[in-house]
Amino acid sequence: GESVGLHLPTLSVQEGDNSIINCAYSNSASDYFIWYKQESGKGPQFIIDIRSNMDKRQGQRVTVLLNKTVKHLSLQIAATQPGDSAVYFCAESPRNQGGKLIFGQGTELSVKP
Amino acid sequence: DAGVIQSPRHEVTEMGQEVTLRCKPISGHNSLFWYRQTMMRGLELLIYFNNNVPIDDSGMPEDRFSAKMPNASFSTLKIQPSEPRDSAVYFCASSFRTGGADTEAFFGQGTRLTVV
């Protein structure tokens, strides 16, 4: 029979534009959050993290924003490049659960040259 | 460091056979995670270890799945007997946890398992 897979949200942007990828997390006890990038055929790769005592953190071309009130996380990528094309996952780590990471469904970012 | 190393990268086996997936975490890391990724269910946590001790195996699908971590540098995930619905990419990840503070988990390249 025909298999039905997850239909990942897709974000398509023009090279050079900024990208914003959003994520809603579920557990109000989560106190640590990570964004991962996964390219085809590879494992998830760490991009940036943020702890619950912060609401913003910046890296190289990337910024993560955390809104604990509405349990929302976003990843902003500045000057998006073709090499940024991948699936992006947010992950939450509930407090006192040994570093367990719970992943969201992912968003596919497609960068048009 | 070479990162998290998984073997084999690809495994094709017949239904009913035993499958063993292997993982070498990053040296010095004290937490190890096994994840499964499918199109249907995304990335699911199967089990994780802290200091070689299994902490939470609630994600293990059924008794056919078992995982061990005999020492800090090696872990296995075994499926016996395997079934076609076990076909997926299995990832191992490791991290360092200190004083209750979590840090990022580093993932291996995964093992693509196909059960026919």
mmCIF file with all atom_site columns, C-alpha atoms in Angstrom:
data_model
loop_
_atom_site.group_PDB
_atom_site.id
_atom_site.type_symbol
_atom_site.label_atom_id
_atom_site.label_alt_id
_atom_site.label_comp_id
_atom_site.label_asym_id
_atom_site.label_entity_id
_atom_site.label_seq_id
_atom_site.pdbx_PDB_ins_code
_atom_site.Cartn_x
_atom_site.Cartn_y
_atom_site.Cartn_z
_atom_site.occupancy
_atom_site.B_iso_or_equiv
_atom_site.pdbx_formal_charge
_atom_site.auth_seq_id
_atom_site.auth_comp_id
_atom_site.auth_asym_id
_atom_site.auth_atom_id
_atom_site.pdbx_PDB_model_num
ATOM 1   C CA . GLY A 1 1   ? 0.000  0.000   0.000  1.00 0.00 ? 1   GLY A CA 1
ATOM 2   C CA . GLU A 1 2   ? 0.960  3.601   -0.269 1.00 0.00 ? 2   GLU A CA 1
ATOM 3   C CA . SER A 1 3   ? 2.906  4.927   2.696  1.00 0.00 ? 3   SER A CA 1
ATOM 4   C CA . VAL A 1 4   ? 2.062  8.262   4.166  1.00 0.00 ? 4   VAL A CA 1
ATOM 5   C CA . GLY A 1 5   ? 4.937  10.230  5.574  1.00 0.00 ? 5   GLY A CA 1
ATOM 6   C CA . LEU A 1 6   ? 5.291  13.411  7.509  1.00 0.00 ? 6   LEU A CA 1
ATOM 7   C CA . HIS A 1 7   ? 4.694  16.466  5.363  1.00 0.00 ? 7   HIS A CA 1
ATOM 8   C CA . LEU A 1 8   ? 7.378  18.760  6.634  1.00 0.00 ? 8   LEU A CA 1
ATOM 9   C CA . PRO A 1 9   ? 6.662  22.468  6.625  1.00 0.00 ? 9   PRO A CA 1
ATOM 10  C CA . THR A 1 10  ? 8.736  24.039  3.880  1.00 0.00 ? 10  THR A CA 1
ATOM 11  C CA . LEU A 1 11  ? 10.300 27.463  3.765  1.00 0.00 ? 11  LEU A CA 1
ATOM 12  C CA . SER A 1 12  ? 11.615 28.705  0.451  1.00 0.00 ? 12  SER A CA 1
ATOM 13  C CA . VAL A 1 13  ? 13.809 31.817  0.412  1.00 0.00 ? 13  VAL A CA 1
ATOM 14  C CA . GLN A 1 14  ? 15.980 33.676  -2.045 1.00 0.00 ? 14  GLN A CA 1
ATOM 15  C CA . GLU A 1 15  ? 19.724 33.574  -1.553 1.00 0.00 ? 15  GLU A CA 1
ATOM 16  C CA . GLY A 1 16  ? 20.787 36.574  0.502  1.00 0.00 ? 16  GLY A CA 1
ATOM 17  C CA . ASP A 1 17  ? 17.452 36.994  2.247  1.00 0.00 ? 17  ASP A CA 1
ATOM 18  C CA . ASN A 1 18  ? 16.942 36.337  5.943  1.00 0.00 ? 18  ASN A CA 1
ATOM 19  C CA . SER A 1 19  ? 15.152 33.165  7.037  1.00 0.00 ? 19  SER A CA 1
ATOM 20  C CA . ILE A 1 20  ? 13.006 32.624  10.098 1.00 0.00 ? 20  ILE A CA 1
ATOM 21  C CA . ILE A 1 21  ? 12.106 29.113  11.180 1.00 0.00 ? 21  ILE A CA 1
ATOM 22  C CA . ASN A 1 22  ? 9.598  28.677  13.973 1.00 0.00 ? 22  ASN A CA 1
ATOM 23  C CA . CYS A 1 23  ? 9.005  25.940  16.494 1.00 0.00 ? 23  CYS A CA 1
ATOM 24  C CA . ALA A 1 24  ? 6.457  25.368  19.235 1.00 0.00 ? 24  ALA A CA 1
ATOM 25  C CA . TYR A 1 25  ? 7.599  23.204  22.126 1.00 0.00 ? 25  TYR A CA 1
ATOM 26  C CA . SER A 1 26  ? 5.387  21.230  24.407 1.00 0.00 ? 26  SER A CA 1
ATOM 27  C CA . ASN A 1 27  ? 6.876  20.897  27.866 1.00 0.00 ? 27  ASN A CA 1
ATOM 28  C CA . SER A 1 28  ? 6.847  23.888  30.216 1.00 0.00 ? 28  SER A CA 1
ATOM 29  C CA . ALA A 1 29  ? 9.496  22.075  32.279 1.00 0.00 ? 29  ALA A CA 1
ATOM 30  C CA . SER A 1 30  ? 12.003 22.239  29.428 1.00 0.00 ? 30  SER A CA 1
ATOM 31  C CA . ASP A 1 31  ? 14.922 24.470  30.297 1.00 0.00 ? 31  ASP A CA 1
ATOM 32  C CA . TYR A 1 32  ? 17.347 23.876  27.453 1.00 0.00 ? 32  TYR A CA 1
ATOM 33  C CA . PHE A 1 33  ? 16.729 24.159  23.713 1.00 0.00 ? 33  PHE A CA 1
ATOM 34  C CA . ILE A 1 34  ? 18.787 23.360  20.663 1.00 0.00 ? 34  ILE A CA 1
ATOM 35  C CA . TRP A 1 35  ? 18.504 23.927  16.939 1.00 0.00 ? 35  TRP A CA 1
ATOM 36  C CA . TYR A 1 36  ? 19.904 21.235  14.660 1.00 0.00 ? 36  TYR A CA 1
ATOM 37  C CA . LYS A 1 37  ? 20.476 21.181  10.907 1.00 0.00 ? 37  LYS A CA 1
ATOM 38  C CA . GLN A 1 38  ? 20.191 17.915  8.999  1.00 0.00 ? 38  GLN A CA 1
ATOM 39  C CA . GLU A 1 39  ? 21.428 17.518  5.458  1.00 0.00 ? 39  GLU A CA 1
ATOM 40  C CA . SER A 1 40  ? 20.409 14.583  3.315  1.00 0.00 ? 40  SER A CA 1
ATOM 41  C CA . GLY A 1 41  ? 22.136 11.373  4.350  1.00 0.00 ? 41  GLY A CA 1
ATOM 42  C CA . LYS A 1 42  ? 23.732 12.883  7.435  1.00 0.00 ? 42  LYS A CA 1
ATOM 43  C CA . GLY A 1 43  ? 23.061 13.074  11.146 1.00 0.00 ? 43  GLY A CA 1
ATOM 44  C CA . PRO A 1 44  ? 21.650 16.194  12.807 1.00 0.00 ? 44  PRO A CA 1
ATOM 45  C CA . GLN A 1 45  ? 24.306 18.845  13.303 1.00 0.00 ? 45  GLN A CA 1
ATOM 46  C CA . PHE A 1 46  ? 24.294 21.317  16.205 1.00 0.00 ? 46  PHE A CA 1
ATOM 47  C CA . ILE A 1 47  ? 23.699 24.955  15.242 1.00 0.00 ? 47  ILE A CA 1
ATOM 48  C CA . ILE A 1 48  ? 22.949 26.920  18.390 1.00 0.00 ? 48  ILE A CA 1
ATOM 49  C CA . ASP A 1 49  ? 21.459 26.429  21.827 1.00 0.00 ? 49  ASP A CA 1
ATOM 50  C CA . ILE A 1 50  ? 19.743 28.552  24.463 1.00 0.00 ? 50  ILE A CA 1
ATOM 51  C CA . ARG A 1 51  ? 18.871 28.067  28.113 1.00 0.00 ? 51  ARG A CA 1
ATOM 52  C CA . SER A 1 52  ? 15.587 29.102  29.650 1.00 0.00 ? 52  SER A CA 1
ATOM 53  C CA . ASN A 1 53  ? 17.156 31.974  31.596 1.00 0.00 ? 53  ASN A CA 1
ATOM 54  C CA . MET A 1 54  ? 17.765 33.769  28.300 1.00 0.00 ? 54  MET A CA 1
ATOM 55  C CA . ASP A 1 55  ? 15.432 34.989  25.578 1.00 0.00 ? 55  ASP A CA 1
ATOM 56  C CA . LYS A 1 56  ? 17.942 35.602  22.818 1.00 0.00 ? 56  LYS A CA 1
ATOM 57  C CA . ARG A 1 57  ? 21.287 34.234  21.763 1.00 0.00 ? 57  ARG A CA 1
ATOM 58  C CA . GLN A 1 58  ? 23.374 35.039  18.726 1.00 0.00 ? 58  GLN A CA 1
ATOM 59  C CA . GLY A 1 59  ? 25.898 33.024  16.806 1.00 0.00 ? 59  GLY A CA 1
ATOM 60  C CA . GLN A 1 60  ? 27.548 33.441  13.475 1.00 0.00 ? 60  GLN A CA 1
ATOM 61  C CA . ARG A 1 61  ? 24.710 34.427  11.084 1.00 0.00 ? 61  ARG A CA 1
ATOM 62  C CA . VAL A 1 62  ? 22.180 32.741  13.372 1.00 0.00 ? 62  VAL A CA 1
ATOM 63  C CA . THR A 1 63  ? 20.018 34.005  16.216 1.00 0.00 ? 63  THR A CA 1
ATOM 64  C CA . VAL A 1 64  ? 17.723 31.994  18.440 1.00 0.00 ? 64  VAL A CA 1
ATOM 65  C CA . LEU A 1 65  ? 14.779 33.615  20.210 1.00 0.00 ? 65  LEU A CA 1
ATOM 66  C CA . LEU A 1 66  ? 12.925 31.979  23.070 1.00 0.00 ? 66  LEU A CA 1
ATOM 67  C CA . ASN A 1 67  ? 9.454  33.009  24.270 1.00 0.00 ? 67  ASN A CA 1
ATOM 68  C CA . LYS A 1 68  ? 8.639  30.923  27.315 1.00 0.00 ? 68  LYS A CA 1
ATOM 69  C CA . THR A 1 69  ? 5.241  32.537  27.782 1.00 0.00 ? 69  THR A CA 1
ATOM 70  C CA . VAL A 1 70  ? 3.898  30.976  24.602 1.00 0.00 ? 70  VAL A CA 1
ATOM 71  C CA . LYS A 1 71  ? 6.445  28.125  24.420 1.00 0.00 ? 71  LYS A CA 1
ATOM 72  C CA . HIS A 1 72  ? 7.858  29.294  21.136 1.00 0.00 ? 72  HIS A CA 1
ATOM 73  C CA . LEU A 1 73  ? 11.332 29.105  19.685 1.00 0.00 ? 73  LEU A CA 1
ATOM 74  C CA . SER A 1 74  ? 12.626 30.636  16.480 1.00 0.00 ? 74  SER A CA 1
ATOM 75  C CA . LEU A 1 75  ? 15.805 30.432  14.447 1.00 0.00 ? 75  LEU A CA 1
ATOM 76  C CA . GLN A 1 76  ? 16.838 33.364  12.328 1.00 0.00 ? 76  GLN A CA 1
ATOM 77  C CA . ILE A 1 77  ? 19.439 32.885  9.624  1.00 0.00 ? 77  ILE A CA 1
ATOM 78  C CA . ALA A 1 78  ? 20.924 36.053  8.166  1.00 0.00 ? 78  ALA A CA 1
ATOM 79  C CA . ALA A 1 79  ? 21.936 36.306  4.501  1.00 0.00 ? 79  ALA A CA 1
ATOM 80  C CA . THR A 1 80  ? 20.790 32.769  3.717  1.00 0.00 ? 80  THR A CA 1
ATOM 81  C CA . GLN A 1 81  ? 23.092 30.797  1.428  1.00 0.00 ? 81  GLN A CA 1
ATOM 82  C CA . PRO A 1 82  ? 22.488 27.725  -0.767 1.00 0.00 ? 82  PRO A CA 1
ATOM 83  C CA . GLY A 1 83  ? 24.518 25.693  1.735  1.00 0.00 ? 83  GLY A CA 1
ATOM 84  C CA . ASP A 1 84  ? 21.876 26.445  4.354  1.00 0.00 ? 84  ASP A CA 1
ATOM 85  C CA . SER A 1 85  ? 19.371 24.266  2.485  1.00 0.00 ? 85  SER A CA 1
ATOM 86  C CA . ALA A 1 86  ? 18.496 21.429  4.875  1.00 0.00 ? 86  ALA A CA 1
ATOM 87  C CA . VAL A 1 87  ? 15.894 20.272  7.375  1.00 0.00 ? 87  VAL A CA 1
ATOM 88  C CA . TYR A 1 88  ? 16.009 22.208  10.645 1.00 0.00 ? 88  TYR A CA 1
ATOM 89  C CA . PHE A 1 89  ? 14.870 20.689  13.919 1.00 0.00 ? 89  PHE A CA 1
ATOM 90  C CA . CYS A 1 90  ? 14.265 22.291  17.265 1.00 0.00 ? 90  CYS A CA 1
ATOM 91  C CA . ALA A 1 91  ? 14.816 20.107  20.312 1.00 0.00 ? 91  ALA A CA 1
ATOM 92  C CA . GLU A 1 92  ? 13.799 20.634  23.925 1.00 0.00 ? 92  GLU A CA 1
ATOM 93  C CA . SER A 1 93  ? 15.354 19.135  27.015 1.00 0.00 ? 93  SER A CA 1
ATOM 94  C CA . PRO A 1 94  ? 13.055 18.758  30.032 1.00 0.00 ? 94  PRO A CA 1
ATOM 95  C CA . ARG A 1 95  ? 14.617 19.644  33.372 1.00 0.00 ? 95  ARG A CA 1
ATOM 96  C CA . ASN A 1 96  ? 15.999 16.770  35.427 1.00 0.00 ? 96  ASN A CA 1
ATOM 97  C CA . GLN A 1 97  ? 15.592 14.164  32.723 1.00 0.00 ? 97  GLN A CA 1
ATOM 98  C CA . GLY A 1 98  ? 19.228 13.415  32.135 1.00 0.00 ? 98  GLY A CA 1
ATOM 99  C CA . GLY A 1 99  ? 19.694 15.501  29.022 1.00 0.00 ? 99  GLY A CA 1
ATOM 100 C CA . LYS A 1 100 ? 16.923 13.779  27.097 1.00 0.00 ? 100 LYS A CA 1
ATOM 101 C CA . LEU A 1 101 ? 16.149 15.668  23.860 1.00 0.00 ? 101 LEU A CA 1
ATOM 102 C CA . ILE A 1 102 ? 12.673 15.732  22.347 1.00 0.00 ? 102 ILE A CA 1
ATOM 103 C CA . PHE A 1 103 ? 12.643 16.746  18.698 1.00 0.00 ? 103 PHE A CA 1
ATOM 104 C CA . GLY A 1 104 ? 10.074 18.669  16.728 1.00 0.00 ? 104 GLY A CA 1
ATOM 105 C CA . GLN A 1 105 ? 8.976  17.498  13.296 1.00 0.00 ? 105 GLN A CA 1
ATOM 106 C CA . GLY A 1 106 ? 11.401 19.711  11.395 1.00 0.00 ? 106 GLY A CA 1
ATOM 107 C CA . THR A 1 107 ? 11.181 22.401  8.740  1.00 0.00 ? 107 THR A CA 1
ATOM 108 C CA . GLU A 1 108 ? 12.696 22.057  5.302  1.00 0.00 ? 108 GLU A CA 1
ATOM 109 C CA . LEU A 1 109 ? 14.559 25.165  4.181  1.00 0.00 ? 109 LEU A CA 1
ATOM 110 C CA . SER A 1 110 ? 15.092 25.572  0.445  1.00 0.00 ? 110 SER A CA 1
ATOM 111 C CA . VAL A 1 111 ? 17.353 28.386  -0.760 1.00 0.00 ? 111 VAL A CA 1
ATOM 112 C CA . LYS A 1 112 ? 16.938 29.557  -4.336 1.00 0.00 ? 112 LYS A CA 1
ATOM 113 C CA . PRO A 1 113 ? 20.068 30.935  -5.994 1.00 0.00 ? 113 PRO A CA 1
ATOM 114 C CA . ASP B 2 1   ? 38.101 13.836  17.788 1.00 0.00 ? 1   ASP B CA 1
ATOM 115 C CA . ALA B 2 2   ? 36.403 11.773  15.081 1.00 0.00 ? 2   ALA B CA 1
ATOM 116 C CA . GLY B 2 3   ? 32.969 12.427  16.522 1.00 0.00 ? 3   GLY B CA 1
ATOM 117 C CA . VAL B 2 4   ? 30.345 9.788   17.248 1.00 0.00 ? 4   VAL B CA 1
ATOM 118 C CA . ILE B 2 5   ? 31.078 6.702   15.197 1.00 0.00 ? 5   ILE B CA 1
ATOM 119 C CA . GLN B 2 6   ? 28.361 4.294   14.165 1.00 0.00 ? 6   GLN B CA 1
ATOM 120 C CA . SER B 2 7   ? 28.610 1.005   12.339 1.00 0.00 ? 7   SER B CA 1
ATOM 121 C CA . PRO B 2 8   ? 27.548 -0.283  9.981  1.00 0.00 ? 8   PRO B CA 1
ATOM 122 C CA . ARG B 2 9   ? 26.435 2.685   7.847  1.00 0.00 ? 9   ARG B CA 1
ATOM 123 C CA . HIS B 2 10  ? 23.999 0.487   5.955  1.00 0.00 ? 10  HIS B CA 1
ATOM 124 C CA . GLU B 2 11  ? 22.451 -2.846  6.865  1.00 0.00 ? 11  GLU B CA 1
ATOM 125 C CA . VAL B 2 12  ? 20.087 -4.953  4.812  1.00 0.00 ? 12  VAL B CA 1
ATOM 126 C CA . THR B 2 13  ? 18.716 -8.025  6.492  1.00 0.00 ? 13  THR B CA 1
ATOM 127 C CA . GLU B 2 14  ? 15.917 -10.512 6.147  1.00 0.00 ? 14  GLU B CA 1
ATOM 128 C CA . MET B 2 15  ? 12.894 -10.496 8.403  1.00 0.00 ? 15  MET B CA 1
ATOM 129 C CA . GLY B 2 16  ? 13.495 -12.616 11.488 1.00 0.00 ? 16  GLY B CA 1
ATOM 130 C CA . GLN B 2 17  ? 17.235 -12.085 11.591 1.00 0.00 ? 17  GLN B CA 1
ATOM 131 C CA . GLU B 2 18  ? 19.068 -10.466 14.480 1.00 0.00 ? 18  GLU B CA 1
ATOM 132 C CA . VAL B 2 19  ? 20.533 -7.025  13.855 1.00 0.00 ? 19  VAL B CA 1
ATOM 133 C CA . THR B 2 20  ? 23.172 -5.316  15.992 1.00 0.00 ? 20  THR B CA 1
ATOM 134 C CA . LEU B 2 21  ? 23.976 -1.638  15.599 1.00 0.00 ? 21  LEU B CA 1
ATOM 135 C CA . ARG B 2 22  ? 27.113 -0.226  17.185 1.00 0.00 ? 22  ARG B CA 1
ATOM 136 C CA . CYS B 2 23  ? 28.114 3.142   18.532 1.00 0.00 ? 23  CYS B CA 1
ATOM 137 C CA . LYS B 2 24  ? 31.296 4.704   19.836 1.00 0.00 ? 24  LYS B CA 1
ATOM 138 C CA . PRO B 2 25  ? 30.537 7.992   21.606 1.00 0.00 ? 25  PRO B CA 1
ATOM 139 C CA . ILE B 2 26  ? 32.859 10.968  21.775 1.00 0.00 ? 26  ILE B CA 1
ATOM 140 C CA . SER B 2 27  ? 35.601 10.376  24.309 1.00 0.00 ? 27  SER B CA 1
ATOM 141 C CA . GLY B 2 28  ? 34.774 12.020  27.639 1.00 0.00 ? 28  GLY B CA 1
ATOM 142 C CA . HIS B 2 29  ? 31.048 12.207  27.049 1.00 0.00 ? 29  HIS B CA 1
ATOM 143 C CA . ASN B 2 30  ? 28.938 10.608  29.760 1.00 0.00 ? 30  ASN B CA 1
ATOM 144 C CA . SER B 2 31  ? 25.498 10.514  28.145 1.00 0.00 ? 31  SER B CA 1
ATOM 145 C CA . LEU B 2 32  ? 24.538 8.387   25.152 1.00 0.00 ? 32  LEU B CA 1
ATOM 146 C CA . PHE B 2 33  ? 21.281 8.378   23.210 1.00 0.00 ? 33  PHE B CA 1
ATOM 147 C CA . TRP B 2 34  ? 19.766 6.082   20.599 1.00 0.00 ? 34  TRP B CA 1
ATOM 148 C CA . TYR B 2 35  ? 17.260 7.661   18.183 1.00 0.00 ? 35  TYR B CA 1
ATOM 149 C CA . ARG B 2 36  ? 15.258 6.283   15.281 1.00 0.00 ? 36  ARG B CA 1
ATOM 150 C CA . GLN B 2 37  ? 14.219 8.413   12.310 1.00 0.00 ? 37  GLN B CA 1
ATOM 151 C CA . THR B 2 38  ? 11.422 7.541   9.894  1.00 0.00 ? 38  THR B CA 1
ATOM 152 C CA . MET B 2 39  ? 9.298  9.545   7.507  1.00 0.00 ? 39  MET B CA 1
ATOM 153 C CA . MET B 2 40  ? 6.199  8.604   9.469  1.00 0.00 ? 40  MET B CA 1
ATOM 154 C CA . ARG B 2 41  ? 7.353  9.474   12.980 1.00 0.00 ? 41  ARG B CA 1
ATOM 155 C CA . GLY B 2 42  ? 10.350 11.780  12.618 1.00 0.00 ? 42  GLY B CA 1
ATOM 156 C CA . LEU B 2 43  ? 13.138 11.528  15.209 1.00 0.00 ? 43  LEU B CA 1
ATOM 157 C CA . GLU B 2 44  ? 12.163 9.368   18.184 1.00 0.00 ? 44  GLU B CA 1
ATOM 158 C CA . LEU B 2 45  ? 14.248 8.798   21.291 1.00 0.00 ? 45  LEU B CA 1
ATOM 159 C CA . LEU B 2 46  ? 14.515 5.077   21.979 1.00 0.00 ? 46  LEU B CA 1
ATOM 160 C CA . ILE B 2 47  ? 16.747 4.945   25.053 1.00 0.00 ? 47  ILE B CA 1
ATOM 161 C CA . TYR B 2 48  ? 19.455 6.916   26.772 1.00 0.00 ? 48  TYR B CA 1
ATOM 162 C CA . PHE B 2 49  ? 22.280 6.161   29.162 1.00 0.00 ? 49  PHE B CA 1
ATOM 163 C CA . ASN B 2 50  ? 24.055 8.309   31.711 1.00 0.00 ? 50  ASN B CA 1
ATOM 164 C CA . ASN B 2 51  ? 27.421 7.051   32.999 1.00 0.00 ? 51  ASN B CA 1
ATOM 165 C CA . ASN B 2 52  ? 26.731 3.725   31.232 1.00 0.00 ? 52  ASN B CA 1
ATOM 166 C CA . VAL B 2 53  ? 23.451 3.204   33.123 1.00 0.00 ? 53  VAL B CA 1
ATOM 167 C CA . PRO B 2 54  ? 20.138 3.127   31.213 1.00 0.00 ? 54  PRO B CA 1
ATOM 168 C CA . ILE B 2 55  ? 18.045 6.035   32.455 1.00 0.00 ? 55  ILE B CA 1
ATOM 169 C CA . ASP B 2 56  ? 14.932 5.921   30.300 1.00 0.00 ? 56  ASP B CA 1
ATOM 170 C CA . ASP B 2 57  ? 14.003 3.159   27.871 1.00 0.00 ? 57  ASP B CA 1
ATOM 171 C CA . SER B 2 58  ? 10.360 4.134   27.527 1.00 0.00 ? 58  SER B CA 1
ATOM 172 C CA . GLY B 2 59  ? 10.887 4.832   23.830 1.00 0.00 ? 59  GLY B CA 1
ATOM 173 C CA . MET B 2 60  ? 11.953 1.294   23.008 1.00 0.00 ? 60  MET B CA 1
ATOM 174 C CA . PRO B 2 61  ? 9.147  -0.021  20.806 1.00 0.00 ? 61  PRO B CA 1
ATOM 175 C CA . GLU B 2 62  ? 8.900  -3.531  22.186 1.00 0.00 ? 62  GLU B CA 1
ATOM 176 C CA . ASP B 2 63  ? 10.834 -6.377  23.707 1.00 0.00 ? 63  ASP B CA 1
ATOM 177 C CA . ARG B 2 64  ? 12.485 -7.165  20.407 1.00 0.00 ? 64  ARG B CA 1
ATOM 178 C CA . PHE B 2 65  ? 14.663 -4.109  20.997 1.00 0.00 ? 65  PHE B CA 1
ATOM 179 C CA . SER B 2 66  ? 17.455 -4.074  23.548 1.00 0.00 ? 66  SER B CA 1
ATOM 180 C CA . ALA B 2 67  ? 20.408 -1.776  24.197 1.00 0.00 ? 67  ALA B CA 1
ATOM 181 C CA . LYS B 2 68  ? 23.566 -2.140  26.222 1.00 0.00 ? 68  LYS B CA 1
ATOM 182 C CA . MET B 2 69  ? 26.441 0.050   27.226 1.00 0.00 ? 69  MET B CA 1
ATOM 183 C CA . PRO B 2 70  ? 29.156 -2.180  28.702 1.00 0.00 ? 70  PRO B CA 1
ATOM 184 C CA . ASN B 2 71  ? 31.632 0.676   29.026 1.00 0.00 ? 71  ASN B CA 1
ATOM 185 C CA . ALA B 2 72  ? 31.968 4.395   28.403 1.00 0.00 ? 72  ALA B CA 1
ATOM 186 C CA . SER B 2 73  ? 33.217 3.954   24.858 1.00 0.00 ? 73  SER B CA 1
ATOM 187 C CA . PHE B 2 74  ? 30.773 1.485   23.357 1.00 0.00 ? 74  PHE B CA 1
ATOM 188 C CA . SER B 2 75  ? 27.063 0.830   23.022 1.00 0.00 ? 75  SER B CA 1
ATOM 189 C CA . THR B 2 76  ? 24.909 -1.571  21.019 1.00 0.00 ? 76  THR B CA 1
ATOM 190 C CA . LEU B 2 77  ? 21.295 -1.571  19.918 1.00 0.00 ? 77  LEU B CA 1
ATOM 191 C CA . LYS B 2 78  ? 19.987 -5.012  19.066 1.00 0.00 ? 78  LYS B CA 1
ATOM 192 C CA . ILE B 2 79  ? 16.787 -6.016  17.303 1.00 0.00 ? 79  ILE B CA 1
ATOM 193 C CA . GLN B 2 80  ? 15.823 -9.675  17.526 1.00 0.00 ? 80  GLN B CA 1
ATOM 194 C CA . PRO B 2 81  ? 13.904 -10.758 15.537 1.00 0.00 ? 81  PRO B CA 1
ATOM 195 C CA . SER B 2 82  ? 13.836 -7.914  13.025 1.00 0.00 ? 82  SER B CA 1
ATOM 196 C CA . GLU B 2 83  ? 10.683 -6.969  11.117 1.00 0.00 ? 83  GLU B CA 1
ATOM 197 C CA . PRO B 2 84  ? 10.136 -4.844  7.989  1.00 0.00 ? 84  PRO B CA 1
ATOM 198 C CA . ARG B 2 85  ? 8.587  -2.059  10.092 1.00 0.00 ? 85  ARG B CA 1
ATOM 199 C CA . ASP B 2 86  ? 11.918 -1.651  11.874 1.00 0.00 ? 86  ASP B CA 1
ATOM 200 C CA . SER B 2 87  ? 13.364 -0.205  8.672  1.00 0.00 ? 87  SER B CA 1
ATOM 201 C CA . ALA B 2 88  ? 14.623 3.266   9.547  1.00 0.00 ? 88  ALA B CA 1
ATOM 202 C CA . VAL B 2 89  ? 17.762 5.290   10.137 1.00 0.00 ? 89  VAL B CA 1
ATOM 203 C CA . TYR B 2 90  ? 19.106 4.733   13.637 1.00 0.00 ? 90  TYR B CA 1
ATOM 204 C CA . PHE B 2 91  ? 21.204 7.481   15.183 1.00 0.00 ? 91  PHE B CA 1
ATOM 205 C CA . CYS B 2 92  ? 23.463 7.417   18.177 1.00 0.00 ? 92  CYS B CA 1
ATOM 206 C CA . ALA B 2 93  ? 24.321 10.676  19.949 1.00 0.00 ? 93  ALA B CA 1
ATOM 207 C CA . SER B 2 94  ? 26.485 11.594  22.913 1.00 0.00 ? 94  SER B CA 1
ATOM 208 C CA . SER B 2 95  ? 26.844 14.568  25.215 1.00 0.00 ? 95  SER B CA 1
ATOM 209 C CA . PHE B 2 96  ? 28.554 15.665  28.385 1.00 0.00 ? 96  PHE B CA 1
ATOM 210 C CA . ARG B 2 97  ? 26.401 16.382  31.385 1.00 0.00 ? 97  ARG B CA 1
ATOM 211 C CA . THR B 2 98  ? 27.854 18.079  34.433 1.00 0.00 ? 98  THR B CA 1
ATOM 212 C CA . GLY B 2 99  ? 26.295 19.422  37.592 1.00 0.00 ? 99  GLY B CA 1
ATOM 213 C CA . GLY B 2 100 ? 22.824 18.900  36.203 1.00 0.00 ? 100 GLY B CA 1
ATOM 214 C CA . ALA B 2 101 ? 23.488 21.188  33.241 1.00 0.00 ? 101 ALA B CA 1
ATOM 215 C CA . ASP B 2 102 ? 22.772 19.712  29.856 1.00 0.00 ? 102 ASP B CA 1
ATOM 216 C CA . THR B 2 103 ? 24.892 20.377  26.784 1.00 0.00 ? 103 THR B CA 1
ATOM 217 C CA . GLU B 2 104 ? 24.397 19.766  23.114 1.00 0.00 ? 104 GLU B CA 1
ATOM 218 C CA . ALA B 2 105 ? 24.266 16.205  21.854 1.00 0.00 ? 105 ALA B CA 1
ATOM 219 C CA . PHE B 2 106 ? 26.504 15.283  18.932 1.00 0.00 ? 106 PHE B CA 1
ATOM 220 C CA . PHE B 2 107 ? 25.102 12.814  16.444 1.00 0.00 ? 107 PHE B CA 1
ATOM 221 C CA . GLY B 2 108 ? 26.725 10.079  14.443 1.00 0.00 ? 108 GLY B CA 1
ATOM 222 C CA . GLN B 2 109 ? 26.084 9.601   10.738 1.00 0.00 ? 109 GLN B CA 1
ATOM 223 C CA . GLY B 2 110 ? 23.463 6.977   11.409 1.00 0.00 ? 110 GLY B CA 1
ATOM 224 C CA . THR B 2 111 ? 22.834 3.389   10.352 1.00 0.00 ? 111 THR B CA 1
ATOM 225 C CA . ARG B 2 112 ? 20.291 2.921   7.594  1.00 0.00 ? 112 ARG B CA 1
ATOM 226 C CA . LEU B 2 113 ? 18.522 -0.366  8.318  1.00 0.00 ? 113 LEU B CA 1
ATOM 227 C CA . THR B 2 114 ? 16.401 -2.121  5.728  1.00 0.00 ? 114 THR B CA 1
ATOM 228 C CA . VAL B 2 115 ? 14.529 -5.266  6.717  1.00 0.00 ? 115 VAL B CA 1
ATOM 229 C CA . VAL B 2 116 ? 13.133 -7.199  3.777  1.00 0.00 ? 116 VAL B CA 1
#
